[in-house]
Coordinates of C-alpha atoms in Angstrom, one line a residue:
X12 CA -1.8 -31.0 9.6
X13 CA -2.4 -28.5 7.0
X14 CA -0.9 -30.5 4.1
X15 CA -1.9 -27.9 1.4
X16 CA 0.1 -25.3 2.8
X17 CA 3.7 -26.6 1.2
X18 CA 2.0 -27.1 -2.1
X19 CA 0.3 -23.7 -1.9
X20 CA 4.0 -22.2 -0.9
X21 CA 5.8 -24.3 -3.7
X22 CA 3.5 -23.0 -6.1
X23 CA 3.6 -19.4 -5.6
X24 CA 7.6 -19.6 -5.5
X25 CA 7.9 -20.8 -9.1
X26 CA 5.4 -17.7 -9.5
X27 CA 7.6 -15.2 -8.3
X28 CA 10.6 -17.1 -10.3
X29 CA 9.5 -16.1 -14.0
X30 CA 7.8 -13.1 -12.3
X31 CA 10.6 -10.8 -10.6
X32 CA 12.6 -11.3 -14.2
X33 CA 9.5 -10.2 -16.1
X34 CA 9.2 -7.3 -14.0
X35 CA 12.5 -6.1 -13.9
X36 CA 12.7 -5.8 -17.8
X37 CA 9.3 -4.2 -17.8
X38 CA 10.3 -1.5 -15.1
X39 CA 13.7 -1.2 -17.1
X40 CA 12.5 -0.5 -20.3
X41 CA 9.3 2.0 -19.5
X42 CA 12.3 3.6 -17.2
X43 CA 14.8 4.0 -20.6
X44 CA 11.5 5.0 -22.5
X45 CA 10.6 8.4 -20.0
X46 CA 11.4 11.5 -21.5
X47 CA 13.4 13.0 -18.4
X48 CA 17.0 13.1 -19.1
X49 CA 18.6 12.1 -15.9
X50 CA 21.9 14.6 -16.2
X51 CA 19.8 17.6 -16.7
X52 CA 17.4 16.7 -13.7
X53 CA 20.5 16.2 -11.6
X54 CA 22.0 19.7 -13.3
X55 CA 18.9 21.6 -12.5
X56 CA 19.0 25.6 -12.6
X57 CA 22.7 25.3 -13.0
X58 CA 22.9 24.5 -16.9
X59 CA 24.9 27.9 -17.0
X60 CA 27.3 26.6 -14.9
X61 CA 28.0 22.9 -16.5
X62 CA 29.3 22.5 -19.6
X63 CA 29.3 19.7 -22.5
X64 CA 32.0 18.1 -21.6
X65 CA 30.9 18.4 -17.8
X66 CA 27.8 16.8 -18.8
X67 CA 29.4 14.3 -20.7
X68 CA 31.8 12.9 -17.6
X69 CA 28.4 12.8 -15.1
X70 CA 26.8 10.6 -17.4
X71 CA 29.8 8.6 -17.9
X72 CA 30.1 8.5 -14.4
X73 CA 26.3 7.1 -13.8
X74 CA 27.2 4.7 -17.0
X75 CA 24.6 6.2 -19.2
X76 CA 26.9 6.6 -22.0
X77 CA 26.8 2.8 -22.2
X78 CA 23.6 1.1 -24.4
X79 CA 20.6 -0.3 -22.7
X80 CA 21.2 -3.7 -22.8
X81 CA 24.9 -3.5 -21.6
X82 CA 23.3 -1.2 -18.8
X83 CA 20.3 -3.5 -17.8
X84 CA 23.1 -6.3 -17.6
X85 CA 25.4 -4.7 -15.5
X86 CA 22.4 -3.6 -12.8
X87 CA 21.8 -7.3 -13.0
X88 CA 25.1 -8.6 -12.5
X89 CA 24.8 -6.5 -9.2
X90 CA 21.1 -7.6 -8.7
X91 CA 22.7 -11.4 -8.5
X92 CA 25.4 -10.3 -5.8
X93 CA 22.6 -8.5 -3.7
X94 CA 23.8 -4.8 -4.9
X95 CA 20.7 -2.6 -6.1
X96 CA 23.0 -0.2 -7.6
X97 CA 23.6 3.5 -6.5
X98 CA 20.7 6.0 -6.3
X99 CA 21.6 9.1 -8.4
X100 CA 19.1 11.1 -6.1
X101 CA 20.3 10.3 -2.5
X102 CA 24.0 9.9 -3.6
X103 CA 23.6 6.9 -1.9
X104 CA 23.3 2.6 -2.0
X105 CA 19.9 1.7 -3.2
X106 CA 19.5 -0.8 -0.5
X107 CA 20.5 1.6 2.2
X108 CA 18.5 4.4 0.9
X109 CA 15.2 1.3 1.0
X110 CA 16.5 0.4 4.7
X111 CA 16.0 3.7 6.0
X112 CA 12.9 4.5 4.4
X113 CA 11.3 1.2 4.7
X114 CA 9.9 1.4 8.3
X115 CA 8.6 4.9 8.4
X116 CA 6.0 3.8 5.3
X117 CA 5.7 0.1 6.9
X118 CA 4.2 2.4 10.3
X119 CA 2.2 4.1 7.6
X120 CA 0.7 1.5 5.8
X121 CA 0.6 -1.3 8.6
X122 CA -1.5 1.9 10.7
X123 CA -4.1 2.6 8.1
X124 CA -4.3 -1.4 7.6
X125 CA -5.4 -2.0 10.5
X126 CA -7.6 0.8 10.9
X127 CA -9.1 0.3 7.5
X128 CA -10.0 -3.2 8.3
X129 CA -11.8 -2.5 11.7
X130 CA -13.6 0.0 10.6
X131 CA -14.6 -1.5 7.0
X132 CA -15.7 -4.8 8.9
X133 CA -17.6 -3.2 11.5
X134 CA -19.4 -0.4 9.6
X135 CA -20.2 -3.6 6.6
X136 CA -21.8 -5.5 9.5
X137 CA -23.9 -2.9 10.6
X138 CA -25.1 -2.0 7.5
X139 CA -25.9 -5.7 6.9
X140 CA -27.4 -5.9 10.0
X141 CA -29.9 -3.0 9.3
X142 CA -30.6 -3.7 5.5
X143 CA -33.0 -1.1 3.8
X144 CA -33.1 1.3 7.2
X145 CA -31.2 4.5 7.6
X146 CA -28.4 3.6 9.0
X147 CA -27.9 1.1 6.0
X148 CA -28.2 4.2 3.8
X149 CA -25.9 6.4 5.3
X150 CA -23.1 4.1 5.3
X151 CA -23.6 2.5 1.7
X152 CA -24.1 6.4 0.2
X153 CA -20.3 7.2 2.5
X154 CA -18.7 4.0 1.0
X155 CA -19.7 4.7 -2.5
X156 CA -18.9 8.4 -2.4
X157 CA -15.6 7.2 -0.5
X158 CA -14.8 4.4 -3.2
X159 CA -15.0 7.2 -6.0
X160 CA -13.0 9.6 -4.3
X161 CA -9.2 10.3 -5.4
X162 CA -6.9 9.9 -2.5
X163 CA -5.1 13.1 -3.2
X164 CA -8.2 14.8 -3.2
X165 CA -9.0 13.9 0.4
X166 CA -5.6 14.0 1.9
X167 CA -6.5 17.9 0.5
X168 CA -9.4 18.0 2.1
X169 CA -8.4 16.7 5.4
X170 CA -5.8 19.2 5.5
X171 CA -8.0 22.4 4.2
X172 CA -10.1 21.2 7.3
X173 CA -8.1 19.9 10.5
X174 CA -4.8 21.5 9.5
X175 CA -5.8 24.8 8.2
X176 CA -9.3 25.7 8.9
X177 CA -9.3 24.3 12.5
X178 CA -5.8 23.6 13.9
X179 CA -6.0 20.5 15.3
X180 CA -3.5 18.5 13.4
X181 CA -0.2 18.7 11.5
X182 CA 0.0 19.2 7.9
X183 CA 3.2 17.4 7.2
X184 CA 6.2 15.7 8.5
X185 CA 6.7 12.4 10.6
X186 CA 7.9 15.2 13.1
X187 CA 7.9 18.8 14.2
X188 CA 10.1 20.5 11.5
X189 CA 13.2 21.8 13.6
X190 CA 13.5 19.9 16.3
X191 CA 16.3 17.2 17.1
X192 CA 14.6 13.4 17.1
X193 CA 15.7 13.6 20.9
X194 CA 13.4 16.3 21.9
X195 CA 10.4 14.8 19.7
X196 CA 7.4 13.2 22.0
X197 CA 5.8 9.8 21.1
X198 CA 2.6 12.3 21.3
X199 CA 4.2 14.6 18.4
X200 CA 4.8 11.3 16.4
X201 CA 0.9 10.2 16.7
X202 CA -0.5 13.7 15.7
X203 CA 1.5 13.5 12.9
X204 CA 0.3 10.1 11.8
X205 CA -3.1 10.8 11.9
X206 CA -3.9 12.9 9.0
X207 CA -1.8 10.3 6.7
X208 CA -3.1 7.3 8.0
X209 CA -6.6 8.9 7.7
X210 CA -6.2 9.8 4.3
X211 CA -4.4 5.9 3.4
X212 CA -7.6 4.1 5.4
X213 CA -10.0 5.4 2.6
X214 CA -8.7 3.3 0.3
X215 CA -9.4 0.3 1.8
X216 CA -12.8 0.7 4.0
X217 CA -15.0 1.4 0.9
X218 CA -14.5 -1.9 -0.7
X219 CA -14.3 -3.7 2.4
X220 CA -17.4 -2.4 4.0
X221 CA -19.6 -3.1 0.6
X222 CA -17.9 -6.6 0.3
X223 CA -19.0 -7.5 4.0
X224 CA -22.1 -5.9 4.1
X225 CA -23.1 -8.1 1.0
X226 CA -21.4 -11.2 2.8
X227 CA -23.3 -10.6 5.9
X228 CA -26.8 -10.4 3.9
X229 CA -25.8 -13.9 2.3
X230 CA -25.4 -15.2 5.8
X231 CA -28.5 -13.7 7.0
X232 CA -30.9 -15.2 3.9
X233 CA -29.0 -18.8 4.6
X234 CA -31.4 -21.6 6.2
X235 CA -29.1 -21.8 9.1
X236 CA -29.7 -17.9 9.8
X237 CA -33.8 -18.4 9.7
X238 CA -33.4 -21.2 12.2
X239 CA -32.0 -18.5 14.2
X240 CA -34.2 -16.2 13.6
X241 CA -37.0 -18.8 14.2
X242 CA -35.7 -18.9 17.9
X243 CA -35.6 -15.1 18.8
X244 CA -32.2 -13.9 17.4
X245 CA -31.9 -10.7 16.7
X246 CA -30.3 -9.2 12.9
X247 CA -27.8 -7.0 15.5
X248 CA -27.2 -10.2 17.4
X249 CA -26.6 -12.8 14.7
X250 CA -24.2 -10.2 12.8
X251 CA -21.7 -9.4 15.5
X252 CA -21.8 -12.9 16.5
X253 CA -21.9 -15.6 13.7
X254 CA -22.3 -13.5 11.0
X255 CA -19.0 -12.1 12.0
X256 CA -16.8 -15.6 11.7
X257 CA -18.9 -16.1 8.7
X258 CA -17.9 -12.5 7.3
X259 CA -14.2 -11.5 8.5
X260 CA -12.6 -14.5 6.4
X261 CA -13.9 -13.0 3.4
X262 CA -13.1 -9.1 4.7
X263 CA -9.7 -10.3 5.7
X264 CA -9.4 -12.2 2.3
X265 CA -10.0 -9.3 0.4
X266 CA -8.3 -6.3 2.5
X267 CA -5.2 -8.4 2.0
X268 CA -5.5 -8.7 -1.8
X269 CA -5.8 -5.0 -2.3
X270 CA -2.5 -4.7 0.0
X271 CA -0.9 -3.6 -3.1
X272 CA -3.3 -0.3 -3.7
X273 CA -2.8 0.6 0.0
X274 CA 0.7 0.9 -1.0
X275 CA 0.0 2.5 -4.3
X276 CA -1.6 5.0 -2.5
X277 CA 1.1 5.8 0.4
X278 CA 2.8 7.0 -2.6
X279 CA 0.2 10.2 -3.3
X280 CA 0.1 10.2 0.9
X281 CA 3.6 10.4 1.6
X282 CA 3.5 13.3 -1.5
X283 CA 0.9 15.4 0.1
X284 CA 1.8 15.5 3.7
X285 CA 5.8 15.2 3.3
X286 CA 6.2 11.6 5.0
X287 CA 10.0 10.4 5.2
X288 CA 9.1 7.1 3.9
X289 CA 9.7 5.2 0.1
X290 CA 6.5 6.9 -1.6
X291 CA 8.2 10.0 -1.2
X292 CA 11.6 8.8 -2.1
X293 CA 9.8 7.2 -5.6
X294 CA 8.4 10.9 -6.6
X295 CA 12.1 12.3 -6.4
X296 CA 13.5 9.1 -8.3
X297 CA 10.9 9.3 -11.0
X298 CA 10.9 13.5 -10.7
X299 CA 15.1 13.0 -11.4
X300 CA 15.3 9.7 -13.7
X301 CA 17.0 7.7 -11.0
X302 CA 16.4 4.3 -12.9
X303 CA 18.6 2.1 -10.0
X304 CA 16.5 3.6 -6.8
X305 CA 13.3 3.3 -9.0
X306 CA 14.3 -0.1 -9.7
X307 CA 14.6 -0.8 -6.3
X308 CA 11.5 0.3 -4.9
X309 CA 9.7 -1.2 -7.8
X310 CA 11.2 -4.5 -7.0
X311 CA 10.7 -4.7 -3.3
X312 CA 6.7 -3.3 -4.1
X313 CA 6.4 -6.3 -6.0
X314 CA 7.4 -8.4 -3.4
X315 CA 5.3 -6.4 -0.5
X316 CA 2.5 -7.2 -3.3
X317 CA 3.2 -10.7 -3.5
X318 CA 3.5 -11.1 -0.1
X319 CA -0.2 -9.2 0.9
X320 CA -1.7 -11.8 -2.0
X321 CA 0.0 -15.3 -0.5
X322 CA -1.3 -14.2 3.1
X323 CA -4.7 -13.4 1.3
X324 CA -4.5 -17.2 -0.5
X325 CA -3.7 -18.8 2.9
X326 CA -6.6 -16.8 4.9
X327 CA -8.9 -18.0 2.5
X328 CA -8.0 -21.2 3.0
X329 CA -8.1 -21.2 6.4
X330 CA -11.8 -19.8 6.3
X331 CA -13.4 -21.8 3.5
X332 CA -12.2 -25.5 3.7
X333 CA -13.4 -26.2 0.4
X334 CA -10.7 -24.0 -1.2
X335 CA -8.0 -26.9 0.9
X336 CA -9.8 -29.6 -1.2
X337 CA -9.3 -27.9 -4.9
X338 CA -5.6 -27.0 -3.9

């Protein structure tokens, strides 16, 4: 019976009670505070064309004639009655414009998860496993040049060199541009992902291989591992077998704490290679000022956040008893 779960769950729901308040004032003032003014983003290159009074009715329209506080209370007078508002962008609900980008960036981010967190764990216990020799070497000098390395900057990379300079891949798109969703192939969709998800696993295998590596040395040093060793086990052999229980609760632990900058970064992804998902819709909100849909997506990321941090609490429970005892 795992009796600290409820009080675990109990306790992070009064968290998110005085939290998703805090945030929503924080993300609406620092939207009333940026410089873009939303009328002229939506006007664009046809100032000529609209005229004061024009200009005036749109932003009565969108309600930004109104002060901030009587604005911030109306949005949540909706928020209580489960309406995000209307995005200015899409011409659209903000909740519909969410539900229809929502599962192209979930394939996104759940892909390069995953991906991350194999390779990260298995690249962390080899190094362990090999401490001081080459192979150690190699992989410690890739993570550390990976961990400094801006995700934009390799998405760029990654395109100069499979998309460009050899062919192989697609440079943008969920899709072949042009052709109906009928005639697309699940092959076509899985070219397309791999560049993105490439560029989104970087984020998370640096940390994750330097974090396991370090816990697989621990395990090795421990008196239980020289017994081990005592009998004829081999560094190899001890790492991919108990050293890995002993290692993917922490490598778990920690990929799904930083679940929040794998979805900070399918925001500079989605940018770069064009993906139809909510990283892409936030650039055009914050690019045109569209405080509801920016809002939105700022609302449901701290709840994806929160989420990737209660699984991490739980995991780390479930792999260290002694964390059960001090809850």
């Amino acid at each position: 019976m795992r009796a600290w779960l409820p009080a675990l769950l109990a306790g992070r729901l009064v968290r998110l009670a005085w939290l998703l308040p805090l945030a929503a004032v924080g993300l609406f003032v620092l939207i009333s505070l940026a410089p873009i003014d939303p009328v002229q983003a939506y006007v664009g290159g046809r100032t000529s064309q609209i005229g004061p009074e024009q200009r005036d009715a749109i932003a009565a329209a969108w309600g930004l004639d109104r002060p901030a506080a009587e604005r911030f209370a109306s949005w949540l007078g909706q928020l209580v009655r489960g309406d995000l508002g209307q995005s200015i962008t899409f011409n659209a609900p903000v909740m519909q414009v969410i539900a229809a980008r929502l599962p192209a960036s979930m394939a996104l981010v759940g892909r390069a998860f995953a991906l991350s967190f194999v390779l990260g764990t298995l690249l962390g216990l080899t190094a362990g496993a090999t401490r001081g020799c080459w192979p150690d070497r190699v992989i410690r000098t890739v993570a550390v040049v990976l961990a400094a390395s801006p995700g934009f900057w390799v998405a760029i990379l990654l395109v100069a060199v499979f998309a460009v300079g050899l062919g192989w891949l697609p440079a943008c798109c969920a899709t072949p541009p042009g052709q109906l969703a009928s005639e697309v192939t699940l092959a076509d969709r899985w070219r397309h992902m791999v560049l993105p998800v490439a560029t989104l696993s970087v984020v998370g295998v640096a940390p994750l291989v330097l974090h396991t590596r370090q816990s697989l040395i621990a395990f090795l040093d421990s008196p239980a591992a020289r017994h081990l060793f005592a009998h004829g086990a081999t560094p190899v052999r001890l790492a991919f077998g108990p050293g890995l229980r002993h290692a993917a609760g922490v490598a778990l632990t920690l990929h799904l704490a930083s679940a929040g900058e794998l979805f900070g970064g399918s925001v500079l992804a989605e940018a770069v290679f064009a993906w139809p998902g909510l990283g892409q819709a936030t650039v055009r909100a914050a690019t045109g000022a569209d405080a509801p849909l920016l809002m939105g997506i700022g609302l449901a990321t701290l709840l994806f956040v929160f989420a990737g941090n209660l699984l991490a609490d739980i995991a780390a429970r479930l792999a260290d008893p002694r964390l059960r005892r001090v809850s």
